[in-house]
mmCIF file of C-alpha atoms in Angstrom:
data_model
loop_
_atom_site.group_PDB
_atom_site.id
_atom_site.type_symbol
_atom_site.label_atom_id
_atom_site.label_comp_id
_atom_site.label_asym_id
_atom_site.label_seq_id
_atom_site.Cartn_x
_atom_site.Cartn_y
_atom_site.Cartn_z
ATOM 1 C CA UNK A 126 -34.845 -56.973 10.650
ATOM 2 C CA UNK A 127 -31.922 -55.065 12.492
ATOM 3 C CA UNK A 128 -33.020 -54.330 15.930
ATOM 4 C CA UNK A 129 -31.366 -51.924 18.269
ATOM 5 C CA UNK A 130 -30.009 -53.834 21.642
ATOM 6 C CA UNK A 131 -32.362 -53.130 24.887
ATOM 7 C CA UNK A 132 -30.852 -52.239 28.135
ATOM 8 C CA UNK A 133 -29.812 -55.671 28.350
ATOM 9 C CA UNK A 134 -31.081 -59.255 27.941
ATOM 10 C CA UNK A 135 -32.691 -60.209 30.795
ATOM 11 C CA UNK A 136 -33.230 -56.315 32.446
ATOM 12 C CA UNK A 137 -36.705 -55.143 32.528
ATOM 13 C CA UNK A 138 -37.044 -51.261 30.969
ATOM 14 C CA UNK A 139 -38.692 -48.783 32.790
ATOM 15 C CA UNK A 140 -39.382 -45.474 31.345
ATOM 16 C CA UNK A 141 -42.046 -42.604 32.424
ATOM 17 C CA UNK A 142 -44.558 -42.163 29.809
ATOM 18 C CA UNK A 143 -47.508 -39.848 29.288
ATOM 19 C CA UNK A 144 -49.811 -42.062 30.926
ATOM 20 C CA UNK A 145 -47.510 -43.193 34.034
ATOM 21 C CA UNK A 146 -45.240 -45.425 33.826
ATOM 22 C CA UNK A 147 -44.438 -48.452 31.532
ATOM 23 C CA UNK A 148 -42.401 -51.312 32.116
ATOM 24 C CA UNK A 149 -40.604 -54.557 29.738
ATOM 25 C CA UNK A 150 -40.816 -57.214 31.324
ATOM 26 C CA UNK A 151 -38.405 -59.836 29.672
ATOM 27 C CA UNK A 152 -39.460 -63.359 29.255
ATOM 28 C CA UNK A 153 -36.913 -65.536 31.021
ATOM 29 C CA UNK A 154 -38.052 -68.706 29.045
ATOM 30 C CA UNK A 155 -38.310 -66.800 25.211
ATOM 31 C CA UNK A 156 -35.870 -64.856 23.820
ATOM 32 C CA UNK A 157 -36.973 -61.347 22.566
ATOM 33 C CA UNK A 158 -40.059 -61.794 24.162
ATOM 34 C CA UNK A 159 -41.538 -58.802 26.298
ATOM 35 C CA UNK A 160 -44.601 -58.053 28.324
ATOM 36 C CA UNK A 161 -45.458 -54.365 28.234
ATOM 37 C CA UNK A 162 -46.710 -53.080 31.745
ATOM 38 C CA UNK A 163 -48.606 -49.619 32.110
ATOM 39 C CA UNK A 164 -48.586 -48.396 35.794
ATOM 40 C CA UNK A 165 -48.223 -52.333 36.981
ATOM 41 C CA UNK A 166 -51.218 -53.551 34.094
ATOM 42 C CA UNK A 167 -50.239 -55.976 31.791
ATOM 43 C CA UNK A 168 -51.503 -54.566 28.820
ATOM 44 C CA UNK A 169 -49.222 -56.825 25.995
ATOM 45 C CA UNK A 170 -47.086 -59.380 25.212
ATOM 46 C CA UNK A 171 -44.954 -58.978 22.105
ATOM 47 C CA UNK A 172 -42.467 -61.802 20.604
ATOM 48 C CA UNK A 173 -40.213 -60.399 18.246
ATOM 49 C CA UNK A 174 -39.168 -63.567 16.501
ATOM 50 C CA UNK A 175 -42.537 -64.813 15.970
ATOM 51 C CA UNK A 176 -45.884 -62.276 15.928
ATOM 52 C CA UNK A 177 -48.389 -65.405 16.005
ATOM 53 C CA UNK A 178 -46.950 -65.952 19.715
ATOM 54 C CA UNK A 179 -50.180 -64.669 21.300
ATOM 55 C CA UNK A 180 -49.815 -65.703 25.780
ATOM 56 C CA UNK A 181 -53.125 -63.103 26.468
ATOM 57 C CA UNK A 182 -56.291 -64.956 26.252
ATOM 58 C CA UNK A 183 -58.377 -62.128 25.082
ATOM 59 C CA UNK A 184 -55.844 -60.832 22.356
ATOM 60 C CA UNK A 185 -55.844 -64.719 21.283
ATOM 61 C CA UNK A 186 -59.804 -64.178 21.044
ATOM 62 C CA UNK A 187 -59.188 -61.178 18.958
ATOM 63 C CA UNK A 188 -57.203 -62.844 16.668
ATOM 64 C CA UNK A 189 -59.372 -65.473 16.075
ATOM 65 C CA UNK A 190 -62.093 -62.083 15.274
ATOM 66 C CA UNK A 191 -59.042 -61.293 12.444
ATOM 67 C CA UNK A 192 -58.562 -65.283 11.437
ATOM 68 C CA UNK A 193 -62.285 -65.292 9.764
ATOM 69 C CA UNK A 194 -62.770 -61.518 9.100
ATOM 70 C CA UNK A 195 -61.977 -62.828 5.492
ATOM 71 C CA UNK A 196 -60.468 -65.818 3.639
ATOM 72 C CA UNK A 197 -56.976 -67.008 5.134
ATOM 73 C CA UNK A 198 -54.217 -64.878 3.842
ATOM 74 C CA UNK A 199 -55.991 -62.106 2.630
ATOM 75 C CA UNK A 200 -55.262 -58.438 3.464
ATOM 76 C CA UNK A 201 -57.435 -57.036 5.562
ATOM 77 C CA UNK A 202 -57.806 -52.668 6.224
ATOM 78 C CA UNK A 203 -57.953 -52.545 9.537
ATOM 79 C CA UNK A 204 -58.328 -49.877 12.232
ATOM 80 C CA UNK A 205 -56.938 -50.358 15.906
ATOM 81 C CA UNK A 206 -58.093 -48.038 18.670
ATOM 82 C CA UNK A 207 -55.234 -48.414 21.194
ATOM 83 C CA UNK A 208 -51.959 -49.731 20.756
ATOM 84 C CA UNK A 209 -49.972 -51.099 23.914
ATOM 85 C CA UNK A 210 -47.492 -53.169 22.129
ATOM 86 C CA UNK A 211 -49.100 -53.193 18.629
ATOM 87 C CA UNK A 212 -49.712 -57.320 19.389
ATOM 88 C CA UNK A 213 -52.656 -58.063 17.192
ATOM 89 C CA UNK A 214 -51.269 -55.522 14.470
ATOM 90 C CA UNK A 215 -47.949 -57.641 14.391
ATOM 91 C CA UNK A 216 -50.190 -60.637 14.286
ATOM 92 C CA UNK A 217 -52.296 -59.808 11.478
ATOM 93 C CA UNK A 218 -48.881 -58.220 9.502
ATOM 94 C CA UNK A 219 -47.511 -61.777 9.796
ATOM 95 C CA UNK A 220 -50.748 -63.738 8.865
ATOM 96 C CA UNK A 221 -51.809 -61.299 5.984
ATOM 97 C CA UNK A 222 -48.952 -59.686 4.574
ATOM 98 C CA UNK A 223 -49.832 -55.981 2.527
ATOM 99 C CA UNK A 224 -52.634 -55.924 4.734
ATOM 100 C CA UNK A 225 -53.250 -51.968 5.545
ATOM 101 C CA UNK A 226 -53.667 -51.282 9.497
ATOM 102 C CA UNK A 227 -53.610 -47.869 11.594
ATOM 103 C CA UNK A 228 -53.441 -47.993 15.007
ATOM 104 C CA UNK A 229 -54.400 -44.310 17.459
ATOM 105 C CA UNK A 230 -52.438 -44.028 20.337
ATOM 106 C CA UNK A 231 -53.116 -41.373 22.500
ATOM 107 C CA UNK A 232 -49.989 -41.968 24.597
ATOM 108 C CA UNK A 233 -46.868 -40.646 22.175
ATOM 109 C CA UNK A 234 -44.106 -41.208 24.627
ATOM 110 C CA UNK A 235 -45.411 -44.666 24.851
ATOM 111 C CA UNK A 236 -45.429 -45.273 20.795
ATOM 112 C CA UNK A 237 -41.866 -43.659 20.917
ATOM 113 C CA UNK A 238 -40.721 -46.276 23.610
ATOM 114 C CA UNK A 239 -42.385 -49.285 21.815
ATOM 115 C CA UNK A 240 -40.981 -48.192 18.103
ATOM 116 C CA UNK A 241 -37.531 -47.897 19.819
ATOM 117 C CA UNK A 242 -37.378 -50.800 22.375
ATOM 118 C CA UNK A 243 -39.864 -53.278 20.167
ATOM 119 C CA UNK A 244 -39.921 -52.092 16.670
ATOM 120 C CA UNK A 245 -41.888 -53.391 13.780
ATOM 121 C CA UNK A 246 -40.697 -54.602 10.146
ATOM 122 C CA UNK A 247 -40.716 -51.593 8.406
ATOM 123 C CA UNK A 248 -42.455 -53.383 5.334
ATOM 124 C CA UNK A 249 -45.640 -53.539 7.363
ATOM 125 C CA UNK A 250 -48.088 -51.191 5.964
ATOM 126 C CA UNK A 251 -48.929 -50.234 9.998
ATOM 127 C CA UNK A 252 -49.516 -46.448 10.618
ATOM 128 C CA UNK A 253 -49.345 -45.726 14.284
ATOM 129 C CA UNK A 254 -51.206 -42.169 14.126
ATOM 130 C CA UNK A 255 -50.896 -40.457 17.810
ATOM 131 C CA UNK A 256 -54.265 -39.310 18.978
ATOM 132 C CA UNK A 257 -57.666 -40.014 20.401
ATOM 133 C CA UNK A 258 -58.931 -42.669 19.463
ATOM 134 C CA UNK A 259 -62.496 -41.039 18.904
ATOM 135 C CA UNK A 260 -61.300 -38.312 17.872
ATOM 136 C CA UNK A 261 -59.246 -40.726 15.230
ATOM 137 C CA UNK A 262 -62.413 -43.007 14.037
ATOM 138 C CA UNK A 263 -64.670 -40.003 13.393
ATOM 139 C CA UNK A 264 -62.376 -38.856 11.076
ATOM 140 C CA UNK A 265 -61.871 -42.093 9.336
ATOM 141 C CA UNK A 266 -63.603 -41.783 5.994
ATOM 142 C CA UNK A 267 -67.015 -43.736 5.723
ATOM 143 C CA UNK A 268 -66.279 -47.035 4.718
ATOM 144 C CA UNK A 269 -62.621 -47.311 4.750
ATOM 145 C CA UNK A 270 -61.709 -50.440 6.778
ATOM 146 C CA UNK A 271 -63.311 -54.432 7.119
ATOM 147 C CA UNK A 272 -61.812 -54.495 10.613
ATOM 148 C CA UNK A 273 -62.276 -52.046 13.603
ATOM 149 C CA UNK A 274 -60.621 -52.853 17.144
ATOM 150 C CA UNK A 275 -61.468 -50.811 19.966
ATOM 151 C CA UNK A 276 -59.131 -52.038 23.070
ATOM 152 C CA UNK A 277 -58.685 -49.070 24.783
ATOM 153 C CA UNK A 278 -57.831 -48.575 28.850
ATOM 154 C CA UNK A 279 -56.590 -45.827 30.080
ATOM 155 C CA UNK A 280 -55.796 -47.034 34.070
ATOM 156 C CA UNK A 281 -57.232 -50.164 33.582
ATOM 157 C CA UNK A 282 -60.176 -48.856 32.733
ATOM 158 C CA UNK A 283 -62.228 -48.093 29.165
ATOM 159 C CA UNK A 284 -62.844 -44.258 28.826
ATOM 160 C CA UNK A 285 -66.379 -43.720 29.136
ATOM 161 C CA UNK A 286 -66.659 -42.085 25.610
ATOM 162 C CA UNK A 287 -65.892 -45.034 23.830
ATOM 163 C CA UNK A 288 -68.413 -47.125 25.579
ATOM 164 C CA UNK A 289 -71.782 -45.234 24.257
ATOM 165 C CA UNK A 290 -74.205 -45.577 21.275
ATOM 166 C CA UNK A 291 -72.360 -42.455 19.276
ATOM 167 C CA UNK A 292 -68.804 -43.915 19.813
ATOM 168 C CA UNK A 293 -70.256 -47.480 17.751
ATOM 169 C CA UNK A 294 -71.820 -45.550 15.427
ATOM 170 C CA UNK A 295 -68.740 -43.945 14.279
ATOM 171 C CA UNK A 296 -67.180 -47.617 13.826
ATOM 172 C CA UNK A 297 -69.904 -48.743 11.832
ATOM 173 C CA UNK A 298 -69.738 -45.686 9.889
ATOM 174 C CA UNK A 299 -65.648 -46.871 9.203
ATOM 175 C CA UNK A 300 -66.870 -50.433 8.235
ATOM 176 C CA UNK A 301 -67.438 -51.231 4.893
ATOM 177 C CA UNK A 302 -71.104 -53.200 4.508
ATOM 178 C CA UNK A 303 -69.046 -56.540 5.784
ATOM 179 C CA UNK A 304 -66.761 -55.364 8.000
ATOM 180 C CA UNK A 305 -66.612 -56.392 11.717
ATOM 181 C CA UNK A 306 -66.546 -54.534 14.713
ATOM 182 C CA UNK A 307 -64.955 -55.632 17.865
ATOM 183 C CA UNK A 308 -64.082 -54.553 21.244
ATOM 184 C CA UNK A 309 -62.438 -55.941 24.455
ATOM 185 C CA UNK A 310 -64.151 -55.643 27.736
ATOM 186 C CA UNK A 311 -63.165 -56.174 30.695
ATOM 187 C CA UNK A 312 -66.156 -57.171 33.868
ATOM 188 C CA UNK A 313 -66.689 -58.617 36.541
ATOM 189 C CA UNK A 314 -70.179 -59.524 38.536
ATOM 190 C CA UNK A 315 -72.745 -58.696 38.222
ATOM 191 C CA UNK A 316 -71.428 -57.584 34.684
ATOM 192 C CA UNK A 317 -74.068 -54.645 34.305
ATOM 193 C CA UNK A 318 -71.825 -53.014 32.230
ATOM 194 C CA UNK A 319 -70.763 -56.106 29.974
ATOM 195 C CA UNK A 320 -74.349 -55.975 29.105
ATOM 196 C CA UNK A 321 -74.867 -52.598 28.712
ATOM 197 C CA UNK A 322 -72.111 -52.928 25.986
ATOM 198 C CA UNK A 323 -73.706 -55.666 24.155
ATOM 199 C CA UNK A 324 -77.524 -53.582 24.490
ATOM 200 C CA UNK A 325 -74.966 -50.830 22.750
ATOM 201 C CA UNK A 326 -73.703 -53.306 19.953
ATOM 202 C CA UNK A 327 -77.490 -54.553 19.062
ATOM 203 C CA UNK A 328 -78.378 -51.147 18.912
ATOM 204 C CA UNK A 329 -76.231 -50.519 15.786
ATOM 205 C CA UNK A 330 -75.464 -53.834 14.335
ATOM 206 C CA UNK A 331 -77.952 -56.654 13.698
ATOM 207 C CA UNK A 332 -75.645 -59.358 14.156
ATOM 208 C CA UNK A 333 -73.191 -60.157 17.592
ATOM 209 C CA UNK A 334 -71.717 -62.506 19.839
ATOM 210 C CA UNK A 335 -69.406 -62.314 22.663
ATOM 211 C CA UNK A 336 -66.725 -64.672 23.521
ATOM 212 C CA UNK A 337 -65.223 -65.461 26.742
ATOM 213 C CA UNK A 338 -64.386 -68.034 29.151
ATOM 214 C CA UNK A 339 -67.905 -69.584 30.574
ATOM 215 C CA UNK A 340 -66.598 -68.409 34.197
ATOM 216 C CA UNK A 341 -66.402 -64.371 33.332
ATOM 217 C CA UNK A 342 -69.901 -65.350 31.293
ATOM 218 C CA UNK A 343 -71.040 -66.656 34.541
ATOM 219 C CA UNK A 344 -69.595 -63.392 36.902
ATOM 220 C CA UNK A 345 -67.548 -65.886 38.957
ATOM 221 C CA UNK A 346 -64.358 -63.821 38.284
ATOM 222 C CA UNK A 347 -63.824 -60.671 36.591
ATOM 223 C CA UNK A 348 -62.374 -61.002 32.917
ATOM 224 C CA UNK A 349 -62.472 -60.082 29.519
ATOM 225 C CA UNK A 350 -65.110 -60.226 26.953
ATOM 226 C CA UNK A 351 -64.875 -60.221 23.743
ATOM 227 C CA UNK A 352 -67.514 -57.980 21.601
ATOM 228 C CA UNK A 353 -68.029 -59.452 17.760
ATOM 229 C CA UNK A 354 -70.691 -57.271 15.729
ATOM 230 C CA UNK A 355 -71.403 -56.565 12.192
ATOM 231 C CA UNK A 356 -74.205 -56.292 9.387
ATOM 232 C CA UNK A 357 -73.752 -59.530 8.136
ATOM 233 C CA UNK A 358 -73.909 -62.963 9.514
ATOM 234 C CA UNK A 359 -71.214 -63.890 11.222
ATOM 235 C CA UNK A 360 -69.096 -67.574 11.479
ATOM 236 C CA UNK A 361 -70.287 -68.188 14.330
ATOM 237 C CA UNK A 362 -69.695 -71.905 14.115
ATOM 238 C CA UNK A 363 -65.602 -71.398 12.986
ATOM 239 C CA UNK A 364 -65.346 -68.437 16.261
ATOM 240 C CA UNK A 365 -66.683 -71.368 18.420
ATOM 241 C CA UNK A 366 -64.599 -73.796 17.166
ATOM 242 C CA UNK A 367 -61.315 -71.426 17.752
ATOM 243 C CA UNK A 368 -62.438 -70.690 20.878
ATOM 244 C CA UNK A 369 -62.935 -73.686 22.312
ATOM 245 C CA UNK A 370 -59.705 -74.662 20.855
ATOM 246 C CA UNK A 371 -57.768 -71.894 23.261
ATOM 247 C CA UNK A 372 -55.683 -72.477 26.363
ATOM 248 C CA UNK A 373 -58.204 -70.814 28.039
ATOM 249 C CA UNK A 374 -61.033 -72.912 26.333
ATOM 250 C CA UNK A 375 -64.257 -70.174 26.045
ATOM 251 C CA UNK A 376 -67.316 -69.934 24.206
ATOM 252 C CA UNK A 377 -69.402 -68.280 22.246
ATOM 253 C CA UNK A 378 -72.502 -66.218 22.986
ATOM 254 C CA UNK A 379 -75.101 -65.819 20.794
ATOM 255 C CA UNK A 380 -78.669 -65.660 19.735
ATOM 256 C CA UNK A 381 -81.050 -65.988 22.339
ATOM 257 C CA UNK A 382 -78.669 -66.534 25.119
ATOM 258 C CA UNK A 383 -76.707 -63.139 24.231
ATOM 259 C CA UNK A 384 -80.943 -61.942 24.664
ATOM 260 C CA UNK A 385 -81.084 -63.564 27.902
ATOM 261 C CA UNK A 386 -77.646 -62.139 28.856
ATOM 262 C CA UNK A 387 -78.352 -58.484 28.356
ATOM 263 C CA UNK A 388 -82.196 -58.784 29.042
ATOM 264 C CA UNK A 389 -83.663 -55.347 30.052
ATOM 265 C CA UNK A 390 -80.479 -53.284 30.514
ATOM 266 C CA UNK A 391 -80.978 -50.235 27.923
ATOM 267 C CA UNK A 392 -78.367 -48.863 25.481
ATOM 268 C CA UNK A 393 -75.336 -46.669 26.965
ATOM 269 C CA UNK A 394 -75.238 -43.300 25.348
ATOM 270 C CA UNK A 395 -73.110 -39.958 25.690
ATOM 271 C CA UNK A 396 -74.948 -38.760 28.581
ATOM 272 C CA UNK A 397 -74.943 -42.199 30.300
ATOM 273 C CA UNK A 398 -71.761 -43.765 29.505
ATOM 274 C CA UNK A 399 -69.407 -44.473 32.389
ATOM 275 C CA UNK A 400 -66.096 -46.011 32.533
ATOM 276 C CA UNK A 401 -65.612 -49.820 32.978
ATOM 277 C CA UNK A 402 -65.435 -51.229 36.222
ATOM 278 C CA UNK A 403 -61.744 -50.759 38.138
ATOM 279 C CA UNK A 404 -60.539 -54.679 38.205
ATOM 280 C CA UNK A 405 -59.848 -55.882 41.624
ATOM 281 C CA UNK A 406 -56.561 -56.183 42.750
ATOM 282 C CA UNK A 407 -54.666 -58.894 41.305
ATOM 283 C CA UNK A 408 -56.862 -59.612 38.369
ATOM 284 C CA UNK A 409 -54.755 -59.589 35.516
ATOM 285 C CA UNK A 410 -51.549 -59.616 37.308
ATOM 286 C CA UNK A 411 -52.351 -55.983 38.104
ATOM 287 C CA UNK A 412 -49.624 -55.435 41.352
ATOM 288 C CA UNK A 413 -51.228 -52.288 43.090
#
């Protein structure tokens, strides 16, 4: 693939952007690697030689939600609320080719800067559609995709309407019977709203787990979480196994621990959802 030259090969790029401003950050150790700040959050890192390169340890944990959403190789339809980089839709292009993915952004000048400065094979089958990304599901048709990804932060922060009973609704509506919902959260102690999320997730889907390094489990730092949910059964066994397997080694929650872990809190809806919690500073690398 013919890519146009960046500013230069070891320069960072810094451009204003609807939402602030974004920064590429080159890798001095990998070539045509970048990460992709927004407003001094890392929100990706992107390898252009080689998609499977995955350095965030909750986009790794997303992949492995991808990696057993159906038999190795297969094409997956897939929906991806928030795009950053487009990451985990380059990773899934290069691990099941003619799989079908949309991504909403709601930031255009962003998209514009990524398709310029990072750009995608043009034989994926990736539609980057700019929008809302509510706005976006809830006109998905009913049962169009086996994969929806909501990892959406606008500030470093999920938008409160994607954080309710309605907003999951809508993504199970998108699922086919099998399909699997998932969702990145980010908490920190005493991770009410981590729980809320998962009182959310039971409320529409029989079957979850989270995954996540025993430490955020545990509110000793703030961190990411990792939603799973669905109507059917999930591999439980193979997520735990990948998981464990990660840089970051984390585990799965399920069953009666997940119980235990969201005990009493109730359900977040419209009229109660709130935003995630602001990170502290330097959590995530975030630099103000």
């Amino acid at each position: 693939m013919t890519r146009p030259p960046l500013d230069g090969p070891d320069e960072t790029v810094t451009r204003e952007v609807d939402s602030g401003v974004a920064e590429l950050l080159p890798d001095p150790e990998v070539p045509q690697a970048w990460t992709l700040c927004l407003n001094g959050t890392p929100q990706s890192y992107v390898d252009l030689e080689d998609p499977t390169r995955l350095e965030f340890e909750y986009v790794r944990r997303l992949a492995h939600v991808a990696d057993v959403a159906a038999p190795p190789g297969e094409p997956l339809r897939v929906m991806h609320l928030g795009g950053g980089a487009l990451t985990l839709p380059r990773y899934i292009a290069a691990t099941r080719p003619d799989s079908d993915q949309q991504v909403a952004e709601i930031d255009t000048a962003l998209i514009d800067l990524v398709r310029a400065r990072l750009p995608v094979d043009p034989a994926w089958r990736l539609l980057i559609q700019p929008g809302d990304a509510r706005a976006v599901l809830a006109a998905a048709p009913e049962g169009a995709f086996d994969l929806v990804v909501t990892d959406v932060f606008t500030g470093a922060r999920t938008p409160a309407p994607l954080t309710s009973v309605e907003y999951v609704s809508l993504a199970a509506r998108a699922l086919g019977p099998s399909g699997v919902y998932t969702a990145n959260i980010a908490d920190g102690a005493p991770l009410a709203f981590a729980r809320a999320q998962v009182a959310t997730a039971r409320a529409v889907f029989p079957n979850l787990c989270v995954l996540a390094e025993p430490a955020v489990l545990r509110g000793r730092r703030f961190g990411n979480l990792v939603l799973v949910a669905s109507r059917v059964e999930l591999p439980l066994a193979e997520l735990a196994r990948r998981t464990a397997g990660d840089p970051f080694p984390g585990r799965v929650e399920h069953g009666e621990a997940l119980t235990r872990f969201a005990g009493d809190t109730p359900p977040t809806t419209d009229q109660t959802a709130t935003r995630s919690p602001l990170p502290p500073r330097g959590s995530f690398g975030i630099r103000s």
